[in-house]
Tab-separated table of C-alpha atoms and ligand atoms in Angstrom:
chain	number	residue	atom	x	y	z
A	1	MET	CA	0.000	0.000	0.000
A	2	THR	CA	1.672	3.233	-1.096
A	3	ASP	CA	-0.075	5.352	1.521
A	4	ASP	CA	1.577	3.341	4.265
A	5	VAL	CA	5.115	4.232	3.150
A	6	LEU	CA	6.979	7.444	3.817
A	7	ILE	CA	10.033	8.472	1.840
A	8	VAL	CA	12.478	10.318	4.057
A	9	HIS	CA	15.473	12.251	2.702
A	10	GLY	CA	17.791	12.542	5.710
A	11	GLY	CA	20.525	14.925	6.716
A	12	THR	CA	18.498	18.075	7.414
A	13	PRO	CA	18.377	19.333	11.027
A	14	LEU	CA	14.808	19.595	12.316
A	15	GLU	CA	14.125	23.179	13.311
A	16	GLY	CA	10.999	25.047	14.350
A	17	GLU	CA	8.002	24.636	16.605
A	18	ILE	CA	5.390	21.948	17.082
A	19	ARG	CA	2.678	21.431	19.681
A	20	VAL	CA	1.844	18.394	21.787
A	21	ARG	CA	-1.633	17.910	23.191
A	22	GLY	CA	-3.118	15.538	25.768
A	23	ALA	CA	-1.289	12.330	26.638
A	24	LYS	CA	-2.113	9.213	24.631
A	25	ASN	CA	-1.738	7.205	27.825
A	26	LEU	CA	-4.315	9.295	29.709
A	27	VAL	CA	-6.915	10.530	27.229
A	28	PRO	CA	-8.491	7.182	26.208
A	29	LYS	CA	-8.657	6.156	29.887
A	30	ALA	CA	-10.325	9.412	30.920
A	31	MET	CA	-12.838	8.729	28.118
A	32	VAL	CA	-13.547	5.295	29.664
A	33	ALA	CA	-13.952	6.953	33.092
A	34	ALA	CA	-16.826	9.017	31.669
A	35	LEU	CA	-18.811	5.715	31.524
A	36	LEU	CA	-18.881	5.679	35.320
A	37	GLY	CA	-20.795	8.955	35.603
A	38	HIS	CA	-24.483	9.748	35.418
A	39	GLU	CA	-23.859	13.127	33.786
A	40	PRO	CA	-21.929	14.288	30.709
A	41	SER	CA	-18.177	14.845	30.977
A	42	ARG	CA	-15.983	17.287	29.079
A	43	LEU	CA	-12.455	16.255	28.181
A	44	ARG	CA	-10.174	18.945	26.736
A	45	ASN	CA	-6.801	18.907	24.984
A	46	VAL	CA	-7.738	15.641	23.188
A	47	PRO	CA	-5.328	14.726	20.377
A	48	ASP	CA	-6.504	13.365	17.050
A	49	ILE	CA	-4.932	9.891	17.305
A	50	ARG	CA	-6.172	6.390	16.554
A	51	ASP	CA	-6.478	5.189	20.170
A	52	VAL	CA	-8.975	8.018	20.776
A	53	LYS	CA	-11.001	6.945	17.727
A	54	VAL	CA	-11.063	3.305	18.890
A	55	VAL	CA	-12.339	4.226	22.360
A	56	ARG	CA	-14.827	6.683	20.921
A	57	GLY	CA	-16.229	3.907	18.720
A	58	LEU	CA	-16.477	1.484	21.646
A	59	LEU	CA	-18.179	4.053	23.873
A	60	GLN	CA	-20.717	4.824	21.159
A	61	LEU	CA	-21.482	1.110	20.781
A	62	HIS	CA	-22.367	1.156	24.477
A	63	GLY	CA	-24.821	4.017	24.133
A	64	VAL	CA	-22.495	6.873	25.124
A	65	THR	CA	-22.948	9.903	22.888
A	66	VAL	CA	-19.645	11.491	22.024
A	67	ARG	CA	-19.529	14.873	20.314
A	68	VAL	CA	-16.949	17.497	19.625
A	69	GLY	CA	-17.195	20.399	22.086
A	70	GLU	CA	-16.864	24.126	21.467
A	71	GLU	CA	-13.203	24.357	22.388
A	72	GLU	CA	-10.669	22.959	19.904
A	73	GLY	CA	-9.757	19.425	21.021
A	74	GLU	CA	-12.757	19.108	23.353
A	75	LEU	CA	-14.957	16.012	23.571
A	76	VAL	CA	-18.299	15.893	25.351
A	77	LEU	CA	-19.196	12.372	26.499
A	78	ASP	CA	-22.737	11.689	27.636
A	79	PRO	CA	-23.184	8.314	29.386
A	80	THR	CA	-26.782	8.751	30.556
A	81	SER	CA	-28.081	5.921	28.338
A	82	VAL	CA	-25.434	3.195	28.659
A	83	GLU	CA	-26.564	-0.106	27.148
A	84	ARG	CA	-25.217	-3.523	26.194
A	85	ALA	CA	-23.496	-3.599	22.847
A	86	ASN	CA	-23.712	-6.254	20.189
A	87	VAL	CA	-20.817	-8.709	20.601
A	88	ALA	CA	-20.122	-8.808	16.845
A	89	ASP	CA	-19.873	-4.983	16.802
A	90	ILE	CA	-17.472	-5.011	19.759
A	91	ASP	CA	-15.475	-7.757	18.123
A	92	ALA	CA	-14.874	-5.512	15.114
A	93	HIS	CA	-12.480	-3.630	17.448
A	94	ALA	CA	-10.456	-6.762	18.262
A	95	GLY	CA	-6.726	-6.225	17.995
A	96	SER	CA	-7.022	-2.455	17.713
A	97	SER	CA	-5.795	-1.346	21.136
A	98	ARG	CA	-5.235	-2.397	24.753
A	99	ILE	CA	-7.695	0.117	26.188
A	100	PRO	CA	-10.855	-2.084	25.823
A	101	ILE	CA	-9.759	-4.094	28.868
A	102	LEU	CA	-10.386	-0.979	30.970
A	103	PHE	CA	-14.088	-1.078	30.089
A	104	CYS	CA	-14.507	-4.074	32.461
A	105	GLY	CA	-15.092	-2.282	35.782
A	106	PRO	CA	-17.252	0.573	34.437
A	107	LEU	CA	-19.462	-1.797	32.388
A	108	LEU	CA	-19.826	-4.225	35.290
A	109	HIS	CA	-21.004	-1.336	37.470
A	110	ARG	CA	-23.355	0.094	34.866
A	111	LEU	CA	-24.726	-3.108	33.313
A	112	GLY	CA	-23.567	-6.052	35.418
A	113	HIS	CA	-21.977	-7.447	32.278
A	114	ALA	CA	-19.072	-6.748	29.928
A	115	PHE	CA	-17.651	-8.271	26.759
A	116	ILE	CA	-14.039	-7.478	25.944
A	117	PRO	CA	-12.621	-8.197	22.469
A	118	GLY	CA	-9.146	-9.584	21.805
A	119	LEU	CA	-6.632	-6.849	22.630
A	120	GLY	CA	-4.106	-5.103	20.411
A	121	GLY	CA	-1.218	-2.817	21.293
A	122	CYS	CA	2.446	-2.823	20.422
A	123	ASP	CA	4.442	-6.022	20.128
A	124	ILE	CA	7.182	-5.146	22.621
A	125	GLY	CA	6.853	-8.170	24.897
A	126	GLY	CA	4.264	-10.754	25.973
A	127	ARG	CA	1.848	-8.090	27.269
A	128	PRO	CA	-0.290	-10.444	29.370
A	129	VAL	CA	-3.450	-9.279	31.178
A	130	ASP	CA	-3.357	-11.733	34.089
A	131	PHE	CA	-3.112	-8.934	36.693
A	132	HIS	CA	-6.271	-7.349	35.271
A	133	PHE	CA	-8.378	-10.483	35.525
A	134	ASP	CA	-6.930	-11.387	38.942
A	135	VAL	CA	-7.958	-8.039	40.421
A	136	LEU	CA	-11.406	-8.132	38.808
A	137	ARG	CA	-11.984	-11.567	40.381
A	138	GLN	CA	-11.013	-10.112	43.756
A	139	PHE	CA	-13.736	-7.476	43.327
A	140	GLY	CA	-16.220	-10.338	42.729
A	141	ALA	CA	-16.384	-10.442	38.915
A	142	VAL	CA	-16.967	-13.755	37.143
A	143	ILE	CA	-14.802	-14.180	34.058
A	144	GLU	CA	-15.272	-16.554	31.138
A	145	LYS	CA	-12.755	-16.613	28.312
A	146	HIS	CA	-14.000	-17.447	24.826
A	147	PRO	CA	-12.002	-17.731	21.603
A	148	GLN	CA	-13.377	-14.400	20.335
A	149	GLY	CA	-13.106	-12.436	23.588
A	150	THR	CA	-13.790	-12.396	27.323
A	151	GLU	CA	-17.171	-12.250	28.993
A	152	LEU	CA	-17.476	-10.820	32.497
A	153	SER	CA	-20.394	-10.568	34.856
A	154	ALA	CA	-21.061	-9.204	38.331
A	155	PRO	CA	-23.703	-11.335	40.063
A	156	GLN	CA	-23.859	-8.659	42.777
A	157	ARG	CA	-22.349	-5.235	43.405
A	158	LEU	CA	-18.559	-5.439	43.216
A	159	ARG	CA	-16.871	-5.222	46.620
A	160	GLY	CA	-13.752	-3.326	47.638
A	161	CYS	CA	-10.779	-5.506	48.539
A	162	LYS	CA	-7.084	-5.575	49.430
A	163	ILE	CA	-4.869	-5.971	46.400
A	164	GLU	CA	-1.115	-6.197	45.992
A	165	LEU	CA	0.125	-6.090	42.412
A	166	PRO	CA	3.082	-8.368	41.570
A	167	TYR	CA	4.538	-5.433	39.565
A	168	PRO	CA	3.473	-1.753	39.462
A	169	SER	CA	1.552	-2.181	36.207
A	170	VAL	CA	0.034	0.977	34.732
A	171	GLY	CA	-2.933	-0.826	33.180
A	172	ALA	CA	-3.703	-2.966	36.243
A	173	THR	CA	-3.579	0.120	38.490
A	174	GLU	CA	-6.047	1.859	36.170
A	175	GLN	CA	-8.222	-1.264	36.221
A	176	VAL	CA	-8.350	-1.124	40.026
A	177	LEU	CA	-9.102	2.618	40.081
A	178	LEU	CA	-11.897	2.406	37.502
A	179	THR	CA	-13.460	-0.522	39.380
A	180	ALA	CA	-12.928	0.476	43.021
A	181	VAL	CA	-14.490	3.943	42.777
A	182	LEU	CA	-18.021	2.496	42.598
A	183	ALA	CA	-17.363	-0.753	44.513
A	184	GLU	CA	-18.860	-1.274	47.943
A	185	GLY	CA	-16.449	-0.326	50.737
A	186	VAL	CA	-12.752	0.376	50.727
A	187	THR	CA	-10.078	-0.887	48.334
A	188	GLU	CA	-6.432	-0.824	49.294
A	189	LEU	CA	-4.038	-1.148	46.389
A	190	ARG	CA	-0.392	-1.864	47.121
A	191	ASN	CA	2.520	-1.730	44.685
A	192	ALA	CA	0.506	0.594	42.446
A	193	ALA	CA	1.883	2.398	39.401
A	194	ILE	CA	2.209	6.132	40.046
A	195	GLU	CA	2.918	7.430	36.537
A	196	PRO	CA	1.780	11.042	35.954
A	197	GLU	CA	-1.016	9.733	33.691
A	198	ILE	CA	-2.331	7.656	36.631
A	199	VAL	CA	-2.307	10.710	38.892
A	200	ASP	CA	-4.192	12.651	36.206
A	201	LEU	CA	-6.765	9.834	35.987
A	202	ILE	CA	-7.164	10.061	39.771
A	203	CYS	CA	-7.806	13.808	39.337
A	204	VAL	CA	-10.502	13.005	36.754
A	205	LEU	CA	-12.160	10.498	39.100
A	206	GLN	CA	-11.966	12.894	42.046
A	207	LYS	CA	-13.758	15.544	39.955
A	208	MET	CA	-16.497	12.947	39.360
A	209	GLY	CA	-16.965	12.451	43.106
A	210	ALA	CA	-14.570	9.586	43.891
A	211	ILE	CA	-12.589	9.394	47.121
A	212	ILE	CA	-9.010	8.336	46.399
A	213	SER	CA	-5.919	8.983	48.479
A	214	MET	CA	-2.356	8.247	47.489
A	215	GLY	CA	-0.218	7.061	50.354
A	216	THR	CA	3.511	6.684	50.556
A	217	ASP	CA	5.167	3.587	49.183
A	218	ARG	CA	2.909	3.016	46.153
A	219	THR	CA	-0.276	2.520	48.177
A	220	ILE	CA	-3.591	3.900	46.925
A	221	LEU	CA	-6.728	3.867	49.067
A	222	ILE	CA	-10.121	4.130	47.375
A	223	THR	CA	-13.382	4.535	49.278
A	224	GLY	CA	-16.229	3.402	47.043
A	225	VAL	CA	-19.177	5.767	46.510
A	226	ASP	CA	-22.711	5.018	45.262
A	227	ARG	CA	-22.830	7.452	42.381
A	228	LEU	CA	-20.468	9.526	40.266
A	229	GLY	CA	-21.146	12.667	38.246
A	230	GLY	CA	-19.350	14.064	35.205
A	231	TYR	CA	-16.035	15.893	34.948
A	232	ASN	CA	-14.524	18.849	33.149
A	233	HIS	CA	-10.834	18.149	32.646
A	234	ARG	CA	-7.898	19.293	30.570
A	235	ALA	CA	-5.678	16.265	29.866
A	236	LEU	CA	-2.050	16.510	30.943
A	237	PRO	CA	0.378	16.930	28.035
A	238	ASP	CA	1.984	13.992	26.285
A	239	ARG	CA	5.439	13.723	27.888
A	240	LEU	CA	6.257	10.705	25.702
A	241	GLU	CA	5.610	12.518	22.439
A	242	ALA	CA	7.483	15.583	23.744
A	243	ALA	CA	10.535	13.441	24.525
A	244	SER	CA	10.381	11.874	21.054
A	245	TRP	CA	10.675	15.332	19.464
A	246	ALA	CA	13.504	16.187	21.877
A	247	CYS	CA	15.422	13.113	20.682
A	248	ALA	CA	14.688	14.059	17.068
A	249	ALA	CA	16.257	17.481	17.720
A	250	LEU	CA	19.335	15.865	19.252
A	251	ALA	CA	19.847	13.178	16.617
A	252	THR	CA	19.464	15.595	13.666
A	253	HIS	CA	21.540	18.446	15.202
A	254	GLY	CA	18.294	20.400	15.308
A	255	ASP	CA	16.383	22.833	17.489
A	256	ILE	CA	12.715	22.165	18.309
A	257	TYR	CA	10.349	24.127	20.525
A	258	VAL	CA	7.713	21.723	21.847
A	259	ARG	CA	4.740	23.866	22.790
A	260	GLY	CA	2.689	22.183	25.501
A	261	ALA	CA	5.582	20.125	26.955
A	262	ARG	CA	5.814	20.428	30.744
A	263	GLN	CA	8.855	20.102	32.981
A	264	LEU	CA	7.041	18.473	35.901
A	265	GLU	CA	6.422	15.116	34.198
A	266	MET	CA	9.698	15.184	32.259
A	267	MET	CA	12.280	15.785	34.986
A	268	THR	CA	13.903	12.369	34.694
A	269	PHE	CA	14.041	12.633	30.921
A	270	LEU	CA	15.482	16.162	31.082
A	271	ASN	CA	18.311	15.047	33.379
A	272	THR	CA	19.246	12.257	30.981
A	273	PHE	CA	18.942	14.538	27.959
A	274	ARG	CA	21.370	16.945	29.623
A	275	LYS	CA	23.815	14.134	30.546
A	276	VAL	CA	23.912	13.069	26.884
A	277	GLY	CA	24.798	16.640	25.952
A	278	GLY	CA	21.428	17.950	24.797
A	279	ALA	CA	20.356	21.481	25.720
A	280	PHE	CA	16.890	22.566	26.794
A	281	ALA	CA	15.137	25.651	28.073
A	282	VAL	CA	11.813	25.552	29.891
A	283	ASP	CA	9.250	28.358	29.777
A	284	ASP	CA	5.590	28.615	30.754
A	285	GLU	CA	4.312	27.424	27.372
A	286	GLY	CA	6.679	24.603	26.514
A	287	ILE	CA	10.255	23.376	26.280
A	288	ARG	CA	12.902	24.128	23.640
A	289	PHE	CA	15.259	21.217	22.901
A	290	TRP	CA	18.403	21.562	20.817
A	291	HIS	CA	21.807	20.145	19.964
A	292	PRO	CA	24.301	22.729	21.279
A	293	GLY	CA	27.167	21.569	19.025
A	294	GLY	CA	30.164	19.523	20.069
A	295	GLU	CA	30.169	15.835	20.914
A	296	LEU	CA	27.295	13.985	22.536
A	297	LYS	CA	28.287	11.835	25.524
A	298	ALA	CA	27.697	8.117	26.060
A	299	ILE	CA	25.660	7.220	29.172
A	300	ALA	CA	24.440	4.244	31.201
A	301	LEU	CA	20.646	4.103	31.233
A	302	GLU	CA	18.103	1.875	32.914
A	303	THR	CA	14.378	2.091	32.173
A	304	ASP	CA	12.010	1.757	35.105
A	305	VAL	CA	8.540	2.552	36.383
A	306	HIS	CA	7.906	6.187	37.365
A	307	PRO	CA	9.764	8.165	38.649
A	308	GLY	CA	12.465	6.216	36.800
A	309	PHE	CA	13.346	6.644	33.142
A	310	GLN	CA	10.167	5.746	31.236
A	311	THR	CA	10.453	2.783	28.849
A	312	ASP	CA	8.652	4.754	26.113
A	313	TRP	CA	11.507	7.272	26.085
A	314	GLN	CA	14.101	4.551	25.538
A	315	GLN	CA	13.686	3.853	21.826
A	316	PRO	CA	13.962	7.457	20.544
A	317	LEU	CA	16.864	8.126	22.908
A	318	VAL	CA	18.766	5.070	21.623
A	319	VAL	CA	18.745	6.668	18.150
A	320	ALA	CA	20.359	9.793	19.637
A	321	LEU	CA	22.868	7.600	21.507
A	322	THR	CA	24.107	6.195	18.182
A	323	GLN	CA	25.499	9.726	17.678
A	324	ALA	CA	27.224	9.905	21.102
A	325	SER	CA	30.973	9.285	21.500
A	326	GLY	CA	31.811	6.090	23.374
A	327	LEU	CA	29.871	3.140	24.759
A	328	SER	CA	26.357	3.649	26.094
A	329	ILE	CA	24.664	0.931	28.110
A	330	VAL	CA	20.892	0.545	28.048
A	331	HIS	CA	19.052	-1.858	30.361
A	332	GLU	CA	15.337	-2.241	29.518
A	333	THR	CA	13.525	-3.514	32.624
A	334	VAL	CA	9.857	-2.901	31.750
A	335	TYR	CA	9.352	-4.781	28.449
A	336	GLU	CA	11.407	-7.843	27.593
A	337	SER	CA	11.460	-7.239	23.807
A	338	ARG	CA	11.730	-3.495	23.451
A	339	LEU	CA	15.223	-3.519	21.985
A	340	GLY	CA	14.401	-5.628	18.929
A	341	PHE	CA	14.011	-2.450	16.884
A	342	THR	CA	17.798	-1.898	17.039
A	343	SER	CA	18.601	-4.485	14.334
A	344	ALA	CA	17.328	-2.039	11.686
A	345	LEU	CA	19.485	0.718	13.181
A	346	ASN	CA	22.497	-1.588	12.733
A	347	GLN	CA	21.544	-2.029	9.072
A	348	MET	CA	21.724	1.761	8.819
A	349	GLY	CA	25.253	1.759	10.202
A	350	ALA	CA	24.761	1.864	13.976
A	351	HIS	CA	26.755	-0.433	16.273
A	352	ILE	CA	24.377	-1.874	18.833
A	353	GLN	CA	24.975	-5.215	20.501
A	354	LEU	CA	22.181	-6.859	22.524
A	355	TYR	CA	22.688	-8.997	25.632
A	356	ARG	CA	20.555	-11.379	27.666
A	357	GLU	CA	22.261	-10.285	30.900
A	358	CYS	CA	21.114	-7.345	33.033
A	359	LEU	CA	23.788	-4.778	32.191
A	360	GLY	CA	22.375	-2.112	34.518
A	361	GLY	CA	22.993	-1.798	38.236
A	362	THR	CA	19.799	-3.648	39.193
A	363	PRO	CA	19.001	-7.236	38.240
A	364	CYS	CA	15.515	-7.243	36.651
A	365	ARG	CA	12.706	-9.751	35.976
A	366	PHE	CA	14.174	-10.637	32.572
A	367	GLY	CA	17.741	-11.385	33.630
A	368	ARG	CA	17.645	-15.182	33.678
A	369	ARG	CA	14.900	-15.622	31.109
A	370	ASN	CA	16.717	-15.478	27.837
A	371	PHE	CA	15.486	-12.066	26.705
A	372	LEU	CA	17.773	-9.730	24.786
A	373	HIS	CA	16.940	-6.790	27.015
A	374	SER	CA	20.286	-4.986	27.451
A	375	ALA	CA	22.176	-3.075	24.788
A	376	VAL	CA	25.619	-1.614	24.282
A	377	VAL	CA	25.561	1.247	21.799
A	378	SER	CA	28.927	2.207	20.358
A	379	GLY	CA	29.110	5.624	18.699
A	380	PRO	CA	29.200	7.918	16.980
A	381	SER	CA	28.009	6.143	13.820
A	382	LYS	CA	27.248	7.607	10.437
A	383	LEU	CA	23.748	6.407	9.593
A	384	GLN	CA	22.762	5.637	5.992
A	385	GLY	CA	19.240	5.614	4.582
A	386	ALA	CA	17.587	2.183	4.401
A	387	GLU	CA	14.375	0.266	3.768
A	388	LEU	CA	12.670	0.158	7.190
A	389	VAL	CA	9.578	-1.660	8.424
A	390	ILE	CA	7.985	-0.171	11.536
A	391	PRO	CA	7.761	-2.718	14.378
A	392	ASP	CA	5.775	-0.774	17.025
A	393	LEU	CA	4.693	2.756	17.884
A	394	ARG	CA	7.790	4.156	19.617
A	395	GLY	CA	10.158	2.021	17.558
A	396	GLY	CA	8.408	3.388	14.475
A	397	PHE	CA	8.902	6.998	15.451
A	398	SER	CA	12.509	6.149	16.291
A	399	TYR	CA	12.992	4.835	12.745
A	400	LEU	CA	11.733	8.167	11.442
A	401	ILE	CA	14.292	9.952	13.643
A	402	ALA	CA	17.051	7.637	12.390
A	403	ALA	CA	16.005	8.175	8.769
A	404	LEU	CA	16.013	11.949	9.309
A	405	ALA	CA	19.464	11.808	10.923
A	406	ALA	CA	20.877	9.545	8.186
A	407	GLN	CA	22.576	10.444	4.938
A	408	GLY	CA	20.533	9.520	1.890
A	409	THR	CA	16.994	8.326	1.445
A	410	SER	CA	14.971	5.846	3.483
A	411	ARG	CA	11.635	4.234	2.766
A	412	VAL	CA	9.720	3.709	6.006
A	413	HIS	CA	6.935	1.131	5.754
A	414	GLY	CA	3.973	0.837	8.131
A	415	ILE	CA	3.675	4.512	9.067
A	416	ALA	CA	-0.057	4.123	9.821
A	417	LEU	CA	1.021	2.642	13.166
A	418	ILE	CA	2.525	5.988	14.166
A	419	ASN	CA	-0.931	7.607	14.020
A	420	ARG	CA	-1.834	5.557	17.092
A	421	GLY	CA	0.113	7.928	19.290
A	422	TYR	CA	1.572	10.846	17.314
A	423	GLU	CA	-0.979	13.416	16.206
A	424	ASN	CA	-0.445	14.826	12.680
A	425	PHE	CA	3.152	13.693	12.702
A	426	MET	CA	3.678	14.281	8.990
A	427	ASP	CA	2.473	17.901	9.191
A	428	LYS	CA	4.710	18.409	12.214
A	429	LEU	CA	7.709	16.925	10.421
A	430	ARG	CA	7.110	19.202	7.422
A	431	ALA	CA	6.759	22.212	9.737
A	432	LEU	CA	10.211	21.365	11.110
A	433	GLY	CA	11.727	21.272	7.645
A	434	ALA	CA	11.922	17.485	7.231
A	435	GLN	CA	12.312	16.347	3.628
A	436	ILE	CA	9.559	13.749	3.453
A	437	GLU	CA	7.196	12.623	0.725
A	438	LEU	CA	4.569	10.003	0.067
A	439	PRO	CA	5.261	7.794	-2.955
A	440	GLU	CA	3.426	8.484	-6.201
A	441	PRO	CA	0.300	6.315	-6.382
A	442	ALA	CA	0.706	3.446	-8.863
A	443	ALA	CA	-0.870	4.312	-12.255
B	501	EPU	N1	2.191	-7.056	32.995
B	501	EPU	C1	1.896	-8.363	33.323
B	501	EPU	N2	0.579	-8.692	33.496
B	501	EPU	C2	-0.426	-7.793	33.363
B	501	EPU	C3	-0.119	-6.444	33.044
B	501	EPU	C4	1.211	-6.107	32.853
B	501	EPU	O1	2.793	-9.203	33.431
B	501	EPU	O2	-1.612	-8.155	33.526
B	501	EPU	C5	3.599	-6.674	32.764
B	501	EPU	C6	3.854	-6.307	31.290
B	501	EPU	O3	4.088	-7.454	30.511
B	501	EPU	C7	5.048	-5.394	31.379
B	501	EPU	C8	4.843	-4.702	32.722
B	501	EPU	O4	3.908	-5.479	33.458
B	501	EPU	O5	6.237	-6.156	31.443
B	501	EPU	C9	4.334	-3.281	32.610
B	501	EPU	O6	3.112	-3.248	31.895
B	501	EPU	P1	1.997	-2.157	32.206
B	501	EPU	O7	0.745	-2.852	32.596
B	501	EPU	O8	2.551	-1.136	33.130
B	501	EPU	O9	1.796	-1.504	30.775
B	501	EPU	P2	0.443	-1.149	30.037
B	501	EPU	O10	-0.534	-0.574	30.966
B	501	EPU	O11	0.037	-2.260	29.152
B	501	EPU	C10	1.082	1.353	29.576
B	501	EPU	C11	1.266	2.194	28.356
B	501	EPU	C12	2.562	1.814	27.667
B	501	EPU	C13	3.701	2.035	28.649
B	501	EPU	C14	3.462	1.211	29.927
B	501	EPU	C15	4.531	1.446	30.985
B	501	EPU	C16	-0.979	2.624	27.669
B	501	EPU	C17	-2.063	2.401	26.678
B	501	EPU	N3	0.157	1.975	27.462
B	501	EPU	O12	0.992	0.013	29.102
B	501	EPU	O13	2.711	2.699	26.583
B	501	EPU	O14	4.901	1.633	28.060
B	501	EPU	O15	2.178	1.542	30.473
B	501	EPU	O16	4.551	2.776	31.372
B	501	EPU	O17	-1.129	3.400	28.602
B	501	EPU	C18	3.374	3.397	24.455
B	501	EPU	O18	2.837	4.482	24.738
B	501	EPU	O19	4.071	3.205	23.425
B	501	EPU	C19	3.214	2.272	25.391
B	501	EPU	C20	3.561	1.027	25.094
């Protein structure tokens, strides 16, 4: 398909300004939260990305009216007439995203029943959902798995419970929050994820009338209430997209002002960016990222749950590290297969060697399990244009960065995947001076 290929002529520094809007990893979840209310909700700063479209479609199937509000990027979600959806219609969304699993709690509260299609999402590891189903069972849900999807029911009102997650999973924490707010009694969640997007979801739920307190040591306490209203919320900015543009500035010797980027959620990234030799300046409206000239420095990096270095920042940063002098070490501890994208970078001229051992300071869950989850990046390398096939969302954007930093022309296949999380990325690239084109349609 020609419209799924982008031709990238590399070697031009990216310069100019782009804007990031609400976070991909918050917005679809806040849309699901609207299902819990008995009044309309208004979500602002919503980006035009595929995950939003998928959730919008699923909400509409369940009787939620979703319309565009008066403000640019505003959605108004009215859940007053929630109803069961046709299984075949839900199933049409199979494989499109991971968000449908978060419909479980809200639908069980509203209808006593939920059907969840097969999930999608990026292929960056096994991506099981065992934690999700385990916690739902603890609330009292009955779960039946079928070949085409999963059916859940709540024979009686779900009850609050004590939960300890085996790992601070973002999705499982959201599952608990979206279920506990209307469950009977108190839920205590230990070993919770505390990513900024989770805190923003808690803010959304609090606006709706939920009672949620965050304790020290990854504990969240939720006191169930009988009824929730709507919310009016401006989604926090997408710190993952902002960091991707920062890495693009560094790798291409460029200078990008990311309007909408916020320091608060990016502190860990900013420290690392500075250690590598990148420059940045924060103001009230955004953050300017640029390559200040001179050599970039090799670093040792370990991804982790928040407040550690976010795994989604790893792939774009690795492209920048191919331009740093010396040996960088990268230990990926969140997803076991998130370094697979580096083989294409090697084809472009990078020198990246993968290891099964934990090369960081902390042994992780993948250390003795045969996963190539550590990397040594030796630089600087001159990258050459290549034929690239996008493997996953962040890896895909990283290939675009590599192609833009490389000499010569690359053909990047599978760019539709990037629309899942990067709003209008082609317009933004053009605005920054990138030399990109779509192939001529076949006659
Ligand atoms: N895990 C399990 N069982 C589960 C759930 C998770 O073993 O039931 C494991 C995963 O396999 C993984 C680890 O726990 O090794 C962390 O997974 P988590 O549940 O935290 O991830 P997620 O909720 O599926 C979200 C983001 C990801 C982001 C991670 C980590 C969304 C839609 N996705 O995924 O974002 O990397 O949290 O912060 O919010 C992306 O934006 O490109 C992306 C992949």
